[in-house]
Amino acid sequence: MAAREQGIGLLVIRADAGPVIGTGHVLRGLALAAAWQARGGAVLLLSHAMPGELARRVREAGVEVADPGARHPAAGDLAATVRCARDRRAAALVLDGYFLDPGYQRGAGAAGCPVLVLDDHRHHPHYDADLLLNQNHGAEGLDYVTNEGCRLLLGAPYTLLRPEFLAARPRERDRPHGGPFHLLVTLGGSDVATLVPRLLEGISDPELDVTIAAGSSSANLAALEAWAAGSPLRPRVVSAAADMPRLMNRADLALSGAGTTAWELAYLGVPALLVELADNQAPIAEALSDSGAAIALGPVAGCNRWHIASLVGALRGTSERLHQMSRAGRDLIDGRGALRVVDALLDARRHGGRGMRPPQEVTA
């Protein structure tokens, strides 16, 4: 069913997902979508070649899904996005993706509504938007170059969390003596069949309770399950978990990629060992490490299995350190980030801005 433009109007989000780029951009779009819906609006996600399971999940969240037919810089992406926002009289347009460069951002101003750009590590020389969001702790210190009048939304107060995480109650990580130690491994939509065995092969403790959460777009899932069946760790593999907050709240420690999942773990107070699955995850890993909520392991290609095994063993034996890490994560994120972003979008809508200029033709 098509989204209905009612209440505060329609929010259009342009974001992609897949085995290479992961699912984080779309998932944090869902967090923003839920906050927009809570204010009475409807949401449309424009995503090119999105995996079917993820598309189903998006639709179940009440979000309409459409394919722009191309991915920038291929011709047609920008034109389709702007045309959709105009035709549907969108109240706001959100751009989330590293391939959506300054030229795309500038062209999106023809949509006739405020434009919000999401960023993680200031990888573009210039940003062109009504609002620029970087939800990472420490983003306040980045020297962004933007168009005149662009409003910056920076730091942990703007962290985007989906409703299922907000509904889950963060808990203290105080473990009873002698109880099982639960390790959650979650590397999103990466090549888990290759990465997980390599990261865990230094751990030989059969008493460790290991759960591997594999994303819906994870490559070679069957190979991972075959490895798990023969591993002395006897890990449990969960694909496209229906209740990820429950898995997180069960964990005493997580081994995770340093993307969107890292913020969810911090909010729920789950201490984490963070590996960088892409260059853009370095600022997130460093920020959470600096806050005390996690330990940054660096780029995944350089992670040492024996170092990981040593850290897991040390943390298992020090409940006080786990408690401190848990508290640091919960103190960092209050869960109201998405609502703050929606309020900023509505404020931009009321006051006009770059994205409110008269429509013009876009052909790129």
GROMACS .gro file of C-alpha atoms in nm:
model
  364
    1MET     CA    1   0.000   0.000   0.000
    2ALA     CA    2   0.135   0.344  -0.087
    3ALA     CA    3   0.231   0.575   0.196
    4ARG     CA    4  -0.034   0.838   0.268
    5GLU     CA    5   0.082   1.200   0.277
    6GLN     CA    6  -0.094   1.306   0.595
    7GLY     CA    7  -0.017   1.476   0.924
    8ILE     CA    8   0.328   1.632   0.890
    9GLY     CA    9   0.357   1.500   0.534
   10LEU     CA   10   0.582   1.255   0.355
   11LEU     CA   11   0.948   1.192   0.437
   12VAL     CA   12   1.151   1.058   0.142
   13ILE     CA   13   1.472   0.872   0.227
   14ARG     CA   14   1.736   0.782  -0.035
   15ALA     CA   15   1.958   0.498   0.096
   16ASP     CA   16   2.095   0.169  -0.037
   17ALA     CA   17   2.192  -0.164   0.121
   18GLY     CA   18   2.365  -0.484   0.011
   19PRO     CA   19   2.643  -0.734   0.083
   20VAL     CA   20   2.918  -0.482   0.005
   21ILE     CA   21   2.784  -0.164   0.165
   22GLY     CA   22   2.596  -0.339   0.447
   23THR     CA   23   2.252  -0.254   0.583
   24GLY     CA   24   2.338   0.029   0.823
   25HIS     CA   25   2.223   0.318   0.603
   26VAL     CA   26   1.878   0.166   0.554
   27LEU     CA   27   1.845   0.057   0.916
   28ARG     CA   28   1.917   0.400   1.057
   29GLY     CA   29   1.672   0.531   0.800
   30LEU     CA   30   1.414   0.308   0.967
   31ALA     CA   31   1.493   0.472   1.300
   32LEU     CA   32   1.428   0.814   1.152
   33ALA     CA   33   1.118   0.680   0.977
   34ALA     CA   34   0.972   0.558   1.307
   35ALA     CA   35   1.019   0.898   1.470
   36TRP     CA   36   0.860   1.068   1.168
   37GLN     CA   37   0.567   0.827   1.183
   38ALA     CA   38   0.529   0.897   1.555
   39ARG     CA   39   0.470   1.261   1.462
   40GLY     CA   40   0.192   1.156   1.222
   41GLY     CA   41   0.376   1.142   0.889
   42ALA     CA   42   0.436   0.881   0.620
   43VAL     CA   43   0.769   0.757   0.483
   44LEU     CA   44   0.897   0.644   0.143
   45LEU     CA   45   1.236   0.472   0.106
   46LEU     CA   46   1.407   0.498  -0.233
   47SER     CA   47   1.661   0.215  -0.252
   48HIS     CA   48   1.827   0.058  -0.555
   49ALA     CA   49   1.849  -0.323  -0.569
   50MET     CA   50   1.774  -0.370  -0.199
   51PRO     CA   51   1.784  -0.736  -0.080
   52GLY     CA   52   1.437  -0.887  -0.069
   53GLU     CA   53   1.442  -0.984   0.298
   54LEU     CA   54   1.539  -0.633   0.400
   55ALA     CA   55   1.273  -0.483   0.172
   56ARG     CA   56   1.014  -0.702   0.344
   57ARG     CA   57   1.133  -0.582   0.683
   58VAL     CA   58   1.110  -0.218   0.572
   59ARG     CA   59   0.755  -0.264   0.446
   60GLU     CA   60   0.654  -0.434   0.771
   61ALA     CA   61   0.763  -0.113   0.945
   62GLY     CA   62   0.497   0.073   0.746
   63VAL     CA   63   0.746   0.229   0.505
   64GLU     CA   64   0.678   0.236   0.131
   65VAL     CA   65   0.966   0.108  -0.085
   66ALA     CA   66   1.054   0.213  -0.440
   67ASP     CA   67   1.360   0.171  -0.664
   68PRO     CA   68   1.499   0.483  -0.837
   69GLY     CA   69   1.626   0.252  -1.112
   70ALA     CA   70   1.994   0.342  -1.082
   71ARG     CA   71   2.269   0.425  -0.836
   72HIS     CA   72   2.461   0.751  -0.865
   73PRO     CA   73   2.682   0.832  -1.051
   74ALA     CA   74   2.479   0.631  -1.301
   75ALA     CA   75   2.243   0.858  -1.491
   76GLY     CA   76   1.887   0.873  -1.365
   77ASP     CA   77   1.930   0.835  -0.987
   78LEU     CA   78   1.921   1.206  -0.899
   79ALA     CA   79   1.648   1.286  -1.149
   80ALA     CA   80   1.427   1.004  -1.020
   81THR     CA   81   1.479   1.107  -0.657
   82VAL     CA   82   1.399   1.473  -0.719
   83ARG     CA   83   1.098   1.385  -0.937
   84CYS     CA   84   0.961   1.156  -0.667
   85ALA     CA   85   0.998   1.421  -0.395
   86ARG     CA   86   0.828   1.681  -0.614
   87ASP     CA   87   0.545   1.462  -0.737
   88ARG     CA   88   0.467   1.337  -0.387
   89ARG     CA   89   0.502   1.687  -0.237
   90ALA     CA   90   0.755   1.558   0.015
   91ALA     CA   91   0.792   1.749   0.340
   92ALA     CA   92   1.162   1.657   0.358
   93LEU     CA   93   1.428   1.455   0.173
   94VAL     CA   94   1.699   1.253   0.348
   95LEU     CA   95   2.019   1.141   0.172
   96ASP     CA   96   2.224   0.864   0.335
   97GLY     CA   97   2.507   0.708   0.139
   98TYR     CA   98   2.873   0.783   0.073
   99PHE     CA   99   2.810   0.767  -0.303
  100LEU     CA  100   2.572   1.065  -0.274
  101ASP     CA  101   2.842   1.323  -0.336
  102PRO     CA  102   2.829   1.706  -0.318
  103GLY     CA  103   2.699   1.729  -0.674
  104TYR     CA  104   2.409   1.500  -0.588
  105GLN     CA  105   2.341   1.693  -0.268
  106ARG     CA  106   2.335   2.021  -0.457
  107GLY     CA  107   2.102   1.882  -0.721
  108ALA     CA  108   1.867   1.746  -0.455
  109GLY     CA  109   1.794   2.107  -0.359
  110ALA     CA  110   1.559   2.113  -0.657
  111ALA     CA  111   1.321   1.881  -0.471
  112GLY     CA  112   1.139   2.179  -0.321
  113CYS     CA  113   1.175   2.065   0.041
  114PRO     CA  114   1.443   2.068   0.312
  115VAL     CA  115   1.729   1.826   0.245
  116LEU     CA  116   1.908   1.638   0.525
  117VAL     CA  117   2.243   1.469   0.452
  118LEU     CA  118   2.380   1.197   0.683
  119ASP     CA  119   2.755   1.165   0.719
  120ASP     CA  120   2.999   0.970   0.935
  121HIS     CA  121   3.351   1.097   0.882
  122ARG     CA  122   3.364   1.417   0.673
  123HIS     CA  123   3.489   1.232   0.367
  124HIS     CA  124   3.360   1.496   0.121
  125PRO     CA  125   3.538   1.832   0.084
  126HIS     CA  126   3.206   2.018   0.093
  127TYR     CA  127   2.845   1.945   0.191
  128ASP     CA  128   2.537   2.107   0.041
  129ALA     CA  129   2.218   2.068   0.245
  130ASP     CA  130   1.972   2.235   0.478
  131LEU     CA  131   2.079   2.003   0.758
  132LEU     CA  132   2.389   1.787   0.802
  133LEU     CA  133   2.375   1.501   1.054
  134ASN     CA  134   2.672   1.316   1.201
  135GLN     CA  135   2.551   1.111   1.497
  136ASN     CA  136   2.895   0.997   1.609
  137HIS     CA  137   3.033   1.092   1.948
  138GLY     CA  138   3.304   1.352   1.891
  139ALA     CA  139   3.162   1.477   1.560
  140GLU     CA  140   3.133   1.820   1.720
  141GLY     CA  141   3.505   1.862   1.665
  142LEU     CA  142   3.495   1.808   1.287
  143ASP     CA  143   3.550   2.116   1.074
  144TYR     CA  144   3.273   2.078   0.818
  145VAL     CA  145   3.262   2.299   0.509
  146THR     CA  146   2.900   2.357   0.404
  147ASN     CA  147   2.676   2.592   0.214
  148GLU     CA  148   2.561   2.903   0.394
  149GLY     CA  149   2.267   2.839   0.626
  150CYS     CA  150   2.328   2.465   0.669
  151ARG     CA  151   2.242   2.353   1.023
  152LEU     CA  152   2.476   2.100   1.181
  153LEU     CA  153   2.335   1.818   1.396
  154LEU     CA  154   2.644   1.665   1.552
  155GLY     CA  155   2.723   1.407   1.816
  156ALA     CA  156   2.559   1.144   2.034
  157PRO     CA  157   2.244   1.352   2.112
  158TYR     CA  158   2.135   1.275   1.754
  159THR     CA  159   2.202   0.900   1.752
  160LEU     CA  160   1.930   0.723   1.553
  161LEU     CA  161   1.785   0.416   1.726
  162ARG     CA  162   1.501   0.200   1.598
  163PRO     CA  163   1.188   0.151   1.813
  164GLU     CA  164   1.270  -0.209   1.906
  165PHE     CA  165   1.588  -0.091   2.076
  166LEU     CA  166   1.418   0.202   2.249
  167ALA     CA  167   1.158  -0.042   2.385
  168ALA     CA  168   1.424  -0.276   2.522
  169ARG     CA  169   1.533  -0.188   2.872
  170PRO     CA  170   1.910  -0.145   2.912
  171ARG     CA  171   2.042  -0.359   3.195
  172GLU     CA  172   2.338  -0.363   3.429
  173ARG     CA  173   2.609  -0.607   3.325
  174ASP     CA  174   2.653  -0.757   3.672
  175ARG     CA  175   2.695  -1.132   3.630
  176PRO     CA  176   2.640  -1.395   3.897
  177HIS     CA  177   2.959  -1.580   3.986
  178GLY     CA  178   2.988  -1.906   3.798
  179GLY     CA  179   2.717  -1.825   3.544
  180PRO     CA  180   2.770  -1.876   3.169
  181PHE     CA  181   2.946  -1.596   2.983
  182HIS     CA  182   2.752  -1.496   2.673
  183LEU     CA  183   2.945  -1.363   2.372
  184LEU     CA  184   2.746  -1.214   2.084
  185VAL     CA  185   2.919  -1.188   1.745
  186THR     CA  186   2.751  -0.953   1.501
  187LEU     CA  187   2.920  -0.836   1.182
  188GLY     CA  188   2.613  -0.724   0.987
  189GLY     CA  189   2.592  -0.808   0.617
  190SER     CA  190   2.964  -0.874   0.576
  191ASP     CA  191   3.126  -1.196   0.456
  192VAL     CA  192   3.066  -1.369   0.788
  193ALA     CA  193   3.173  -1.713   0.660
  194THR     CA  194   3.524  -1.579   0.618
  195LEU     CA  195   3.551  -1.324   0.898
  196VAL     CA  196   3.387  -1.499   1.192
  197PRO     CA  197   3.604  -1.815   1.190
  198ARG     CA  198   3.918  -1.606   1.153
  199LEU     CA  199   3.827  -1.375   1.443
  200LEU     CA  200   3.719  -1.656   1.677
  201GLU     CA  201   3.975  -1.928   1.602
  202GLY     CA  202   4.200  -1.816   1.888
  203ILE     CA  203   3.923  -1.889   2.142
  204SER     CA  204   3.915  -2.246   2.266
  205ASP     CA  205   3.700  -2.225   2.580
  206PRO     CA  206   3.410  -2.471   2.529
  207GLU     CA  207   3.227  -2.319   2.827
  208LEU     CA  208   3.184  -1.989   2.645
  209ASP     CA  209   2.827  -1.939   2.518
  210VAL     CA  210   2.863  -1.792   2.166
  211THR     CA  211   2.583  -1.661   1.945
  212ILE     CA  212   2.657  -1.541   1.591
  213ALA     CA  213   2.397  -1.301   1.450
  214ALA     CA  214   2.422  -1.295   1.070
  215GLY     CA  215   2.251  -1.019   0.875
  216SER     CA  216   1.990  -1.084   0.608
  217SER     CA  217   2.240  -0.994   0.334
  218SER     CA  218   2.532  -1.193   0.480
  219ALA     CA  219   2.730  -1.383   0.220
  220ASN     CA  220   2.787  -1.760   0.237
  221LEU     CA  221   2.561  -1.824   0.534
  222ALA     CA  222   2.562  -2.200   0.467
  223ALA     CA  223   2.942  -2.204   0.491
  224LEU     CA  224   2.926  -2.026   0.827
  225GLU     CA  225   2.674  -2.279   0.960
  226ALA     CA  226   2.898  -2.566   0.843
  227TRP     CA  227   3.196  -2.415   1.026
  228ALA     CA  228   2.990  -2.362   1.341
  229ALA     CA  229   2.879  -2.726   1.340
  230GLY     CA  230   3.241  -2.842   1.354
  231SER     CA  231   3.379  -2.574   1.587
  232PRO     CA  232   3.474  -2.667   1.947
  233LEU     CA  233   3.296  -2.347   2.054
  234ARG     CA  234   2.962  -2.492   1.934
  235PRO     CA  235   2.830  -2.144   1.847
  236ARG     CA  236   2.466  -2.084   1.764
  237VAL     CA  237   2.404  -1.910   1.429
  238VAL     CA  238   2.099  -1.684   1.403
  239SER     CA  239   2.016  -1.543   1.060
  240ALA     CA  240   1.815  -1.220   1.030
  241ALA     CA  241   1.725  -1.224   1.400
  242ALA     CA  242   1.363  -1.129   1.464
  243ASP     CA  243   1.451  -0.986   1.807
  244MET     CA  244   1.800  -0.842   1.798
  245PRO     CA  245   1.756  -0.640   2.120
  246ARG     CA  246   1.687  -0.964   2.308
  247LEU     CA  247   2.008  -1.119   2.176
  248MET     CA  248   2.199  -0.808   2.278
  249ASN     CA  249   2.049  -0.791   2.624
  250ARG     CA  250   2.141  -1.155   2.677
  251ALA     CA  251   2.507  -1.084   2.596
  252ASP     CA  252   2.778  -1.005   2.849
  253LEU     CA  253   3.010  -0.896   2.569
  254ALA     CA  254   2.980  -0.837   2.195
  255LEU     CA  255   3.228  -0.868   1.911
  256SER     CA  256   3.082  -0.631   1.655
  257GLY     CA  257   3.142  -0.421   1.348
  258ALA     CA  258   3.172  -0.051   1.430
  259GLY     CA  259   2.868   0.060   1.233
  260THR     CA  260   2.507   0.125   1.337
  261THR     CA  261   2.510  -0.184   1.560
  262ALA     CA  262   2.780  -0.028   1.779
  263TRP     CA  263   2.544   0.251   1.886
  264GLU     CA  264   2.265   0.001   1.959
  265LEU     CA  265   2.500  -0.199   2.180
  266ALA     CA  266   2.609   0.113   2.364
  267TYR     CA  267   2.250   0.223   2.429
  268LEU     CA  268   2.165  -0.117   2.574
  269GLY     CA  269   2.482  -0.116   2.784
  270VAL     CA  270   2.652  -0.409   2.611
  271PRO     CA  271   3.036  -0.384   2.634
  272ALA     CA  272   3.186  -0.436   2.291
  273LEU     CA  273   3.503  -0.525   2.105
  274LEU     CA  274   3.473  -0.328   1.781
  275VAL     CA  275   3.630  -0.417   1.448
  276GLU     CA  276   3.632  -0.175   1.156
  277LEU     CA  277   3.469  -0.345   0.858
  278ALA     CA  278   3.518  -0.033   0.644
  279ASP     CA  279   3.732   0.279   0.664
  280ASN     CA  280   3.434   0.494   0.757
  281GLN     CA  281   3.383   0.297   1.080
  282ALA     CA  282   3.710   0.414   1.235
  283PRO     CA  283   3.560   0.731   1.391
  284ILE     CA  284   3.280   0.530   1.553
  285ALA     CA  285   3.519   0.273   1.700
  286GLU     CA  286   3.750   0.545   1.827
  287ALA     CA  287   3.467   0.751   1.977
  288LEU     CA  288   3.317   0.459   2.166
  289SER     CA  289   3.661   0.348   2.281
  290ASP     CA  290   3.737   0.700   2.407
  291SER     CA  291   3.406   0.706   2.596
  292GLY     CA  292   3.493   0.380   2.770
  293ALA     CA  293   3.198   0.188   2.625
  294ALA     CA  294   3.403  -0.031   2.392
  295ILE     CA  295   3.751  -0.145   2.295
  296ALA     CA  296   3.857  -0.062   1.939
  297LEU     CA  297   4.043  -0.344   1.761
  298GLY     CA  298   4.122  -0.153   1.443
  299PRO     CA  299   4.063  -0.261   1.080
  300VAL     CA  300   3.935  -0.616   1.051
  301ALA     CA  301   4.217  -0.715   0.817
  302GLY     CA  302   4.470  -0.648   1.092
  303CYS     CA  303   4.282  -0.802   1.385
  304ASN     CA  304   4.483  -1.064   1.571
  305ARG     CA  305   4.284  -1.371   1.680
  306TRP     CA  306   4.506  -1.425   1.982
  307HIS     CA  307   4.456  -1.066   2.095
  308ILE     CA  308   4.079  -1.111   2.067
  309ALA     CA  309   4.096  -1.436   2.265
  310SER     CA  310   4.305  -1.264   2.533
  311LEU     CA  311   4.060  -0.976   2.565
  312VAL     CA  312   3.759  -1.206   2.588
  313GLY     CA  313   3.933  -1.408   2.859
  314ALA     CA  314   4.038  -1.099   3.054
  315LEU     CA  315   3.695  -0.935   3.040
  316ARG     CA  316   3.525  -1.258   3.137
  317GLY     CA  317   3.723  -1.252   3.460
  318THR     CA  318   3.668  -0.883   3.544
  319SER     CA  319   3.303  -0.800   3.606
  320GLU     CA  320   3.396  -0.450   3.727
  321ARG     CA  321   3.542  -0.355   3.387
  322LEU     CA  322   3.231  -0.486   3.213
  323HIS     CA  323   3.014  -0.283   3.449
  324GLN     CA  324   3.213   0.034   3.375
  325MET     CA  325   3.187  -0.019   2.998
  326SER     CA  326   2.815  -0.083   3.026
  327ARG     CA  327   2.758   0.234   3.225
  328ALA     CA  328   2.965   0.442   2.982
  329GLY     CA  329   2.752   0.332   2.687
  330ARG     CA  330   2.424   0.399   2.863
  331ASP     CA  331   2.543   0.741   2.978
  332LEU     CA  332   2.640   0.834   2.622
  333ILE     CA  333   2.306   0.782   2.442
  334ASP     CA  334   1.964   0.882   2.577
  335GLY     CA  335   1.754   0.740   2.292
  336ARG     CA  336   1.590   1.067   2.181
  337GLY     CA  337   1.817   1.132   1.883
  338ALA     CA  338   1.567   1.049   1.607
  339LEU     CA  339   1.301   1.275   1.759
  340ARG     CA  340   1.552   1.562   1.775
  341VAL     CA  341   1.633   1.513   1.407
  342VAL     CA  342   1.263   1.511   1.312
  343ASP     CA  343   1.210   1.833   1.509
  344ALA     CA  344   1.501   1.990   1.320
  345LEU     CA  345   1.350   1.885   0.986
  346LEU     CA  346   1.013   2.030   1.079
  347ASP     CA  347   1.181   2.352   1.191
  348ALA     CA  348   1.359   2.373   0.854
  349ARG     CA  349   1.027   2.315   0.682
  350ARG     CA  350   0.867   2.602   0.871
  351HIS     CA  351   1.149   2.848   0.808
  352GLY     CA  352   1.238   2.754   0.452
  353GLY     CA  353   1.592   2.717   0.327
  354ARG     CA  354   1.807   2.597   0.041
  355GLY     CA  355   1.577   2.305  -0.032
  356MET     CA  356   1.270   2.531  -0.059
  357ARG     CA  357   1.380   2.713  -0.374
  358PRO     CA  358   1.151   2.698  -0.680
  359PRO     CA  359   1.160   2.371  -0.878
  360GLN     CA  360   1.408   2.343  -1.162
  361GLU     CA  361   1.496   2.078  -1.416
  362VAL     CA  362   1.740   1.808  -1.306
  363THR     CA  363   1.885   1.579  -1.570
  364ALA     CA  364   2.198   1.437  -1.404
   0.00000   0.00000   0.00000
